Amino acid sequence: MEAGMDLLHHSGIQATHYLQASYPGSQDWFLFISFAADLRNTFFVLFPIWFHLCETVGIKLIWVAVIGDWLNLVFKWILFGQRPYWWVHETGFYHNTSAPAIQQFPVTCETGPGSPSGHAMGSAGVYYVTVTAILSIIQGNKQPSWKHRFLQTALWAAFWAIQVGVCLSRVFIAAHFPHQVVAGVLSGMLVAESFQRIHSIYNASLQRYMATTLFLFSFALGFYLLLKLLGVDLLWTLEKAKRWCENPEWVHLDTTPFAGLLRNLGILFGLGLALNSPMYMESCRGKPGQQLSFRLSCIVASLLILHLFDSFKPPAKVELLFYLLSFCKSAAVPLAAAALVPYCVSQLLSQQDKKVV
């Protein structure tokens, strides 16, 4: 088993070495793709756009992203996946030959286990929802035509082009092995497809959101503590990241498993607060929500406000404080985009209407 995994990892190292040696001029492009595939962009960019264009799609995006990333964390704790940038230094596979030279980048040194790839899984889930939503909206109740089939082919081709780009970028920067990104894509699509049949998320109460958030956190924490009692250290990758990362400044606390967990749970909890708030009911569900100008104004204002939110970086000196502030910051994102901003925009538009009258 170990010999087989060594061969699999070796082939992955060869793939990384080939990409870095053959396409050095594509470094900035690969780094951009890896940045764009981060779930942060789903929450700060895609969610406010989709939510105000088609509310159900925005809600589904959040659930798919959060549940998918939570499952990714559980899978990583079970599979104990290596990462190329440290495996190549620790393995005995190259005891008779020199190991291939692997270049590192500022986004290489993630601190969690490597399998399956979180970027690939998140990207696949989010864009699967996006493609199926666009096709569903355009088709409606009409019979499929050649134009719809052409659009369907084009969108799925774009979907797979994005996934291939994400996978190549993660292999290029030595953050993942090829089998890890493939597993991530397949897992993300399965999560997104499963939510095609779950309709209770669109009218879930605040109690449901709170219960789901508490369950996801309790399960992850309980699983961590149980394995720790059994002598299994689930944070074993943090020490490897600190040891083998070329630049200590590239090891960030926000890439640790619990940082990602609390960040995503904050997003889910904040969405529950927003959708069950009087501000949301008065604006998005009220008369203003039926106006295109209102929805477009909400998109622009939300993107600006969330850009300011994203610029705030919680202090990382005290871990517990960092996790708490990360949760609160994340909760503020959907709360602002789905409740506070629409309410303020509706008030401004109503004031303008009164002045006109």
Coordinates of N, CA and C in Angstrom, one line a residue, residues 46-222:
L46 N -19.6 36.2 -5.8 CA -20.7 35.5 -6.5 C -22.0 35.5 -5.7
F47 N -22.0 35.4 -4.3 CA -23.2 35.3 -3.6 C -24.0 36.6 -3.7
P48 N -23.5 37.8 -3.5 CA -24.3 39.0 -3.6 C -24.9 39.2 -5.0
I49 N -24.1 38.8 -6.0 CA -24.6 38.9 -7.4 C -25.8 38.0 -7.6
W50 N -25.6 36.7 -7.3 CA -26.7 35.7 -7.5 C -27.9 36.0 -6.6
F51 N -27.6 36.3 -5.4 CA -28.7 36.5 -4.4 C -29.7 37.5 -4.9
H52 N -29.2 38.6 -5.5 CA -30.1 39.7 -5.9 C -30.6 39.5 -7.3
L53 N -30.0 38.6 -8.0 CA -30.6 38.3 -9.4 C -31.6 37.1 -9.3
C54 N -31.2 36.1 -8.5 CA -32.1 34.9 -8.3 C -31.8 34.4 -6.9
E55 N -32.6 34.8 -6.0 CA -32.4 34.5 -4.5 C -32.1 33.0 -4.2
T56 N -32.9 32.1 -4.8 CA -32.7 30.7 -4.5 C -31.3 30.2 -4.9
V57 N -30.8 30.7 -6.0 CA -29.4 30.3 -6.4 C -28.4 30.8 -5.4
G58 N -28.5 32.1 -5.0 CA -27.6 32.6 -4.0 C -27.6 31.8 -2.7
I59 N -28.8 31.4 -2.2 CA -28.9 30.6 -1.0 C -28.3 29.2 -1.2
K60 N -28.5 28.6 -2.4 CA -28.0 27.3 -2.7 C -26.4 27.4 -2.8
L61 N -25.9 28.4 -3.3 CA -24.4 28.6 -3.4 C -23.8 28.5 -2.0
I62 N -24.4 29.2 -1.0 CA -23.9 29.2 0.3 C -23.9 27.8 0.9
W63 N -25.1 27.2 0.8 CA -25.2 25.8 1.4 C -24.2 24.8 0.7
V64 N -24.1 24.9 -0.6 CA -23.2 23.9 -1.2 C -21.7 24.2 -0.8
A65 N -21.4 25.5 -0.8 CA -20.0 25.9 -0.4 C -19.7 25.5 1.0
V66 N -20.6 25.8 1.9 CA -20.3 25.5 3.3 C -20.3 24.0 3.6
I67 N -21.4 23.3 3.2 CA -21.4 21.9 3.5 C -20.3 21.1 2.7
G68 N -20.0 21.6 1.5 CA -18.9 21.0 0.8 C -17.6 21.1 1.5
D69 N -17.3 22.3 2.0 CA -16.1 22.6 2.6 C -16.0 21.8 4.0
W70 N -17.1 21.7 4.6 CA -17.2 20.9 5.9 C -16.9 19.4 5.6
L71 N -17.5 18.9 4.6 CA -17.2 17.5 4.2 C -15.7 17.4 3.8
N72 N -15.2 18.4 3.1 CA -13.8 18.4 2.7 C -12.9 18.3 3.9
L73 N -13.2 19.0 5.0 CA -12.4 18.9 6.2 C -12.5 17.5 6.8
V74 N -13.7 17.0 6.9 CA -13.8 15.6 7.4 C -13.0 14.6 6.6
F75 N -13.1 14.7 5.3 CA -12.4 13.8 4.4 C -10.9 13.9 4.6
K76 N -10.4 15.2 4.8 CA -9.0 15.4 5.0 C -8.5 14.8 6.3
W77 N -9.3 14.9 7.3 CA -8.9 14.3 8.6 C -8.9 12.8 8.5
I78 N -9.7 12.2 7.7 CA -9.8 10.7 7.5 C -8.7 10.2 6.6
L79 N -8.4 10.9 5.5 CA -7.5 10.4 4.5 C -6.0 10.7 4.7
F80 N -5.8 11.7 5.6 CA -4.4 12.0 5.9 C -3.5 12.3 4.7
G81 N -4.0 13.1 3.7 CA -3.3 13.3 2.5 C -2.1 14.2 2.7
Q82 N -1.0 13.8 2.0 CA 0.2 14.6 2.0 C 0.1 15.7 1.0
R83 N 1.0 16.7 1.1 CA 1.1 17.7 0.1 C 2.5 17.7 -0.5
P84 N 2.6 18.0 -1.8 CA 3.8 17.8 -2.6 C 5.0 18.6 -2.0
Y85 N 4.7 19.8 -1.5 CA 5.8 20.7 -1.1 C 6.6 20.2 0.2
W86 N 5.9 19.3 1.0 CA 6.6 18.7 2.1 C 7.0 17.3 1.9
W87 N 6.1 16.5 1.1 CA 6.4 15.1 0.9 C 7.7 14.9 0.1
V88 N 8.0 15.8 -0.8 CA 9.2 15.6 -1.6 C 10.5 15.7 -0.7
H89 N 10.4 16.4 0.4 CA 11.5 16.5 1.3 C 11.6 15.4 2.3
E90 N 10.5 14.8 2.7 CA 10.5 13.8 3.7 C 10.5 12.3 3.3
T91 N 10.1 12.1 2.0 CA 10.0 10.7 1.6 C 11.4 10.0 1.4
G92 N 11.4 8.7 1.6 CA 12.6 7.9 1.3 C 12.6 7.4 -0.1
F93 N 11.6 7.8 -0.9 CA 11.5 7.3 -2.3 C 12.7 7.6 -3.1
Y94 N 13.3 8.8 -2.8 CA 14.5 9.2 -3.7 C 15.8 9.0 -3.0
H95 N 15.9 7.9 -2.2 CA 17.1 7.7 -1.4 C 18.3 7.4 -2.3
N96 N 18.1 6.9 -3.5 CA 19.3 6.6 -4.4 C 19.4 7.7 -5.5
T97 N 18.5 8.6 -5.6 CA 18.5 9.7 -6.6 C 18.1 11.0 -6.0
S98 N 18.4 12.1 -6.6 CA 18.0 13.4 -6.1 C 16.6 13.6 -6.5
A99 N 15.9 14.3 -5.5 CA 14.5 14.6 -5.7 C 14.3 15.7 -6.7
P100 N 13.3 15.7 -7.5 CA 13.0 16.8 -8.4 C 12.9 18.1 -7.7
A101 N 13.4 19.2 -8.3 CA 13.4 20.5 -7.7 C 11.9 21.1 -7.8
I102 N 11.3 21.4 -6.7 CA 9.9 21.9 -6.7 C 9.9 23.3 -6.2
Q103 N 9.4 24.2 -7.0 CA 9.3 25.6 -6.6 C 8.1 25.9 -5.7
Q104 N 8.3 26.8 -4.7 CA 7.1 27.2 -3.9 C 6.7 28.6 -4.2
F105 N 5.5 28.9 -3.8 CA 4.9 30.2 -4.0 C 4.2 30.7 -2.7
P106 N 3.8 32.0 -2.6 CA 3.1 32.5 -1.4 C 1.9 31.7 -1.1
V107 N 1.2 31.1 -2.1 CA -0.1 30.4 -1.8 C 0.2 28.9 -1.7
T108 N 1.4 28.4 -1.7 CA 1.7 27.0 -1.7 C 1.5 26.4 -0.3
C109 N 1.9 27.1 0.8 CA 2.1 26.5 2.1 C 0.8 26.5 2.9
E110 N -0.2 25.8 2.4 CA -1.4 25.6 3.2 C -1.1 24.5 4.3
T111 N -1.8 24.7 5.4 CA -1.4 23.9 6.6 C -2.3 22.7 6.8
G112 N -3.3 22.5 6.1 CA -4.2 21.3 6.3 C -3.7 20.1 5.5
P113 N -4.3 18.9 5.7 CA -4.0 17.8 4.8 C -4.4 18.1 3.4
G114 N -3.9 17.3 2.5 CA -4.1 17.6 1.1 C -5.2 16.9 0.3
S115 N -5.8 15.9 0.9 CA -6.8 15.1 0.1 C -8.2 15.1 0.7
P116 N -9.2 15.5 -0.1 CA -9.2 16.0 -1.4 C -8.9 17.5 -1.4
S117 N -8.7 18.0 -2.6 CA -8.4 19.5 -2.7 C -9.6 20.3 -2.4
G118 N -9.5 21.2 -1.5 CA -10.6 22.1 -1.1 C -10.9 23.1 -2.2
H119 N -9.9 23.6 -2.9 CA -10.1 24.6 -4.0 C -10.9 23.9 -5.1
A120 N -10.4 22.7 -5.5 CA -11.1 22.0 -6.6 C -12.5 21.6 -6.2
M121 N -12.7 21.1 -5.0 CA -14.0 20.7 -4.5 C -15.0 21.9 -4.5
G122 N -14.5 23.0 -3.9 CA -15.3 24.2 -3.8 C -15.7 24.8 -5.2
S123 N -14.7 24.9 -6.1 CA -14.9 25.4 -7.4 C -15.9 24.5 -8.2
A124 N -15.7 23.2 -8.1 CA -16.6 22.3 -8.8 C -18.1 22.5 -8.3
G125 N -18.2 22.5 -7.0 CA -19.6 22.7 -6.4 C -20.2 24.0 -6.8
V126 N -19.5 25.1 -6.7 CA -20.0 26.4 -6.9 C -20.4 26.6 -8.4
Y127 N -19.5 26.2 -9.3 CA -19.8 26.4 -10.7 C -20.8 25.4 -11.3
Y128 N -20.9 24.2 -10.7 CA -21.9 23.3 -11.0 C -23.3 23.9 -10.7
V129 N -23.4 24.5 -9.6 CA -24.7 25.2 -9.2 C -24.9 26.3 -10.2
T130 N -23.9 27.1 -10.6 CA -24.0 28.2 -11.5 C -24.5 27.8 -12.9
V131 N -23.9 26.7 -13.4 CA -24.2 26.3 -14.8 C -25.7 25.7 -14.8
T132 N -26.0 24.9 -13.8 CA -27.3 24.3 -13.8 C -28.4 25.4 -13.6
A133 N -28.1 26.4 -12.8 CA -29.0 27.5 -12.5 C -29.3 28.3 -13.8
I134 N -28.2 28.6 -14.5 CA -28.4 29.4 -15.8 C -29.2 28.6 -16.8
L135 N -28.9 27.3 -16.9 CA -29.7 26.5 -17.9 C -31.1 26.4 -17.5
S136 N -31.4 26.3 -16.2 CA -32.8 26.1 -15.7 C -33.5 27.4 -15.9
I137 N -32.9 28.6 -15.7 CA -33.6 29.9 -15.8 C -33.9 30.1 -17.3
I138 N -32.9 29.8 -18.2 CA -33.1 30.1 -19.6 C -34.2 29.2 -20.2
Q139 N -34.1 27.9 -19.9 CA -35.1 26.9 -20.4 C -36.5 27.1 -19.9
G140 N -36.6 27.3 -18.6 CA -37.9 27.5 -18.0 C -38.8 26.2 -18.3
N141 N -40.0 26.5 -18.8 CA -40.9 25.4 -19.1 C -40.9 25.0 -20.6
K142 N -40.0 25.7 -21.3 CA -40.0 25.5 -22.8 C -39.3 24.2 -23.2
Q143 N -39.7 23.7 -24.3 CA -39.0 22.5 -24.8 C -37.6 22.8 -25.3
P144 N -36.7 21.9 -25.0 CA -35.3 22.2 -25.4 C -35.2 22.4 -26.9
S145 N -34.5 23.5 -27.3 CA -34.3 23.8 -28.8 C -32.8 23.7 -29.1
W146 N -32.4 23.8 -30.3 CA -31.0 23.7 -30.7 C -30.2 24.8 -30.1
K147 N -30.8 26.0 -29.9 CA -30.1 27.1 -29.2 C -29.8 26.7 -27.7
H148 N -30.8 26.1 -27.1 CA -30.5 25.7 -25.7 C -29.5 24.6 -25.6
R149 N -29.5 23.7 -26.5 CA -28.5 22.6 -26.5 C -27.1 23.2 -26.8
F150 N -27.0 24.1 -27.7 CA -25.7 24.8 -28.0 C -25.2 25.5 -26.7
L151 N -26.1 26.2 -26.0 CA -25.7 26.9 -24.8 C -25.3 25.9 -23.7
Q152 N -26.1 24.8 -23.6 CA -25.7 23.8 -22.7 C -24.3 23.3 -22.9
T153 N -24.0 23.0 -24.1 CA -22.7 22.5 -24.5 C -21.6 23.5 -24.2
A154 N -21.9 24.8 -24.5 CA -20.9 25.8 -24.2 C -20.7 26.0 -22.7
L155 N -21.7 26.0 -22.0 CA -21.6 26.2 -20.5 C -20.8 25.1 -19.8
W156 N -21.2 23.8 -20.2 CA -20.5 22.7 -19.6 C -19.0 22.6 -20.1
A157 N -18.8 23.1 -21.3 CA -17.4 23.2 -21.8 C -16.6 24.2 -20.9
A158 N -17.3 25.3 -20.7 CA -16.6 26.3 -19.8 C -16.4 25.8 -18.4
F159 N -17.4 25.1 -17.9 CA -17.3 24.5 -16.6 C -16.0 23.6 -16.5
W160 N -15.9 22.7 -17.4 CA -14.7 21.8 -17.4 C -13.4 22.5 -17.7
A161 N -13.5 23.6 -18.5 CA -12.3 24.4 -18.7 C -11.8 25.0 -17.4
I162 N -12.8 25.5 -16.6 CA -12.4 26.1 -15.3 C -11.9 25.1 -14.4
Q163 N -12.5 23.9 -14.3 CA -12.0 22.8 -13.4 C -10.6 22.4 -13.8
V164 N -10.4 22.2 -15.1 CA -9.0 21.8 -15.5 C -8.0 22.9 -15.1
G165 N -8.4 24.2 -15.3 CA -7.5 25.3 -14.9 C -7.2 25.3 -13.4
V166 N -8.2 25.1 -12.6 CA -8.0 25.0 -11.2 C -7.1 23.8 -10.8
C167 N -7.4 22.7 -11.4 CA -6.6 21.5 -11.0 C -5.1 21.7 -11.4
L168 N -4.9 22.2 -12.6 CA -3.5 22.5 -13.0 C -2.8 23.5 -12.2
S169 N -3.6 24.5 -11.7 CA -3.0 25.6 -10.9 C -2.5 25.0 -9.5
R170 N -3.4 24.1 -9.0 CA -3.1 23.6 -7.7 C -1.9 22.6 -7.7
V171 N -1.8 21.9 -8.9 CA -0.6 21.0 -9.1 C 0.6 21.9 -9.4
F172 N 0.5 22.9 -10.1 CA 1.6 23.8 -10.5 C 2.3 24.4 -9.3
I173 N 1.5 24.9 -8.3 CA 2.0 25.6 -7.1 C 2.5 24.6 -6.1
A174 N 2.4 23.3 -6.3 CA 2.8 22.2 -5.4 C 2.0 22.1 -4.1
A175 N 0.7 22.5 -4.2 CA -0.2 22.4 -3.1 C -0.9 21.1 -3.0
H176 N -1.0 20.5 -4.2 CA -1.8 19.2 -4.3 C -1.2 18.3 -5.3
F177 N -1.4 17.0 -5.1 CA -1.1 16.0 -6.1 C -2.3 15.9 -7.1
P178 N -2.1 15.4 -8.3 CA -3.2 15.3 -9.3 C -4.4 14.5 -8.8
H179 N -4.1 13.4 -8.1 CA -5.3 12.5 -7.7 C -6.1 13.3 -6.7
Q180 N -5.5 14.2 -5.9 CA -6.3 15.0 -4.9 C -7.2 16.0 -5.6
V181 N -6.7 16.6 -6.6 CA -7.6 17.6 -7.3 C -8.7 16.9 -8.1
V182 N -8.5 15.7 -8.6 CA -9.5 15.0 -9.3 C -10.6 14.6 -8.3
A183 N -10.1 14.1 -7.1 CA -11.1 13.7 -6.1 C -11.9 14.9 -5.6
G184 N -11.3 16.1 -5.6 CA -12.0 17.3 -5.2 C -13.1 17.7 -6.2
V185 N -12.8 17.6 -7.5 CA -13.8 17.9 -8.5 C -15.0 17.0 -8.4
L186 N -14.7 15.7 -8.3 CA -15.8 14.7 -8.3 C -16.7 14.9 -7.0
S187 N -16.0 15.2 -5.9 CA -16.7 15.3 -4.6 C -17.6 16.6 -4.7
G188 N -17.0 17.7 -5.2 CA -17.8 18.9 -5.3 C -19.0 18.8 -6.1
M189 N -18.9 18.1 -7.3 CA -20.1 17.9 -8.1 C -21.1 17.1 -7.4
L190 N -20.7 16.1 -6.7 CA -21.7 15.2 -5.9 C -22.4 16.0 -4.9
V191 N -21.7 16.9 -4.2 CA -22.4 17.8 -3.2 C -23.4 18.7 -3.9
A192 N -23.0 19.3 -4.9 CA -23.9 20.3 -5.6 C -25.1 19.5 -6.2
E193 N -24.9 18.4 -6.8 CA -26.0 17.6 -7.3 C -27.0 17.2 -6.2
S194 N -26.5 16.8 -5.1 CA -27.3 16.4 -4.0 C -28.3 17.6 -3.5
F195 N -27.8 18.8 -3.6 CA -28.6 19.9 -3.2 C -29.6 20.3 -4.3
Q196 N -29.6 19.7 -5.4 CA -30.6 19.9 -6.4 C -31.9 19.4 -6.0
R197 N -31.9 18.4 -5.0 CA -33.1 17.8 -4.5 C -33.5 18.2 -3.1
I198 N -32.8 19.1 -2.5 CA -33.1 19.6 -1.2 C -33.7 21.0 -1.3
H199 N -35.0 21.1 -1.0 CA -35.7 22.4 -1.1 C -36.0 23.0 0.2
S200 N -35.7 22.4 1.3 CA -36.0 22.9 2.6 C -35.1 24.1 3.0
I201 N -33.9 24.2 2.2 CA -33.0 25.3 2.6 C -33.5 26.7 2.2
Y202 N -34.5 26.7 1.3 CA -35.0 28.0 0.9 C -36.0 28.7 1.8
N203 N -36.5 28.0 2.7 CA -37.4 28.6 3.7 C -37.1 28.1 5.2
A204 N -35.8 27.8 5.4 CA -35.3 27.4 6.7 C -35.5 28.5 7.7
S205 N -35.9 28.1 8.9 CA -36.0 29.1 10.0 C -34.6 29.4 10.6
L206 N -34.6 30.4 11.4 CA -33.4 30.8 12.1 C -32.9 29.6 13.0
Q207 N -33.9 29.0 13.7 CA -33.6 27.8 14.5 C -32.9 26.7 13.7
R208 N -33.4 26.5 12.5 CA -32.7 25.5 11.6 C -31.3 25.9 11.3
Y209 N -31.1 27.1 11.0 CA -29.7 27.6 10.7 C -28.8 27.4 12.0
M210 N -29.3 27.8 13.1 CA -28.6 27.7 14.3 C -28.2 26.2 14.7
A211 N -29.3 25.4 14.5 CA -29.1 24.0 14.8 C -28.0 23.3 13.9
T212 N -28.1 23.7 12.6 CA -27.2 23.2 11.6 C -25.8 23.6 11.9
T213 N -25.6 24.9 12.2 CA -24.3 25.5 12.5 C -23.7 24.8 13.7
L214 N -24.5 24.6 14.8 CA -24.1 23.9 16.0 C -23.7 22.5 15.8
F215 N -24.5 21.8 14.9 CA -24.2 20.4 14.7 C -22.9 20.2 13.9
L216 N -22.7 21.1 12.9 CA -21.5 21.0 12.1 C -20.3 21.2 12.9
F217 N -20.3 22.2 13.8 CA -19.2 22.6 14.7 C -19.0 21.5 15.7
S218 N -20.1 21.0 16.3 CA -19.9 20.0 17.3 C -19.4 18.7 16.8
F219 N -19.8 18.3 15.6 CA -19.4 17.1 15.0 C -17.9 17.1 14.7
A220 N -17.5 18.3 14.1 CA -16.0 18.4 13.7 C -15.2 18.5 15.0
L221 N -15.6 19.2 16.0 CA -14.8 19.3 17.3 C -14.8 18.0 18.0
G222 N -16.0 17.3 18.0 CA -16.0 16.0 18.7 C -15.2 14.9 18.0

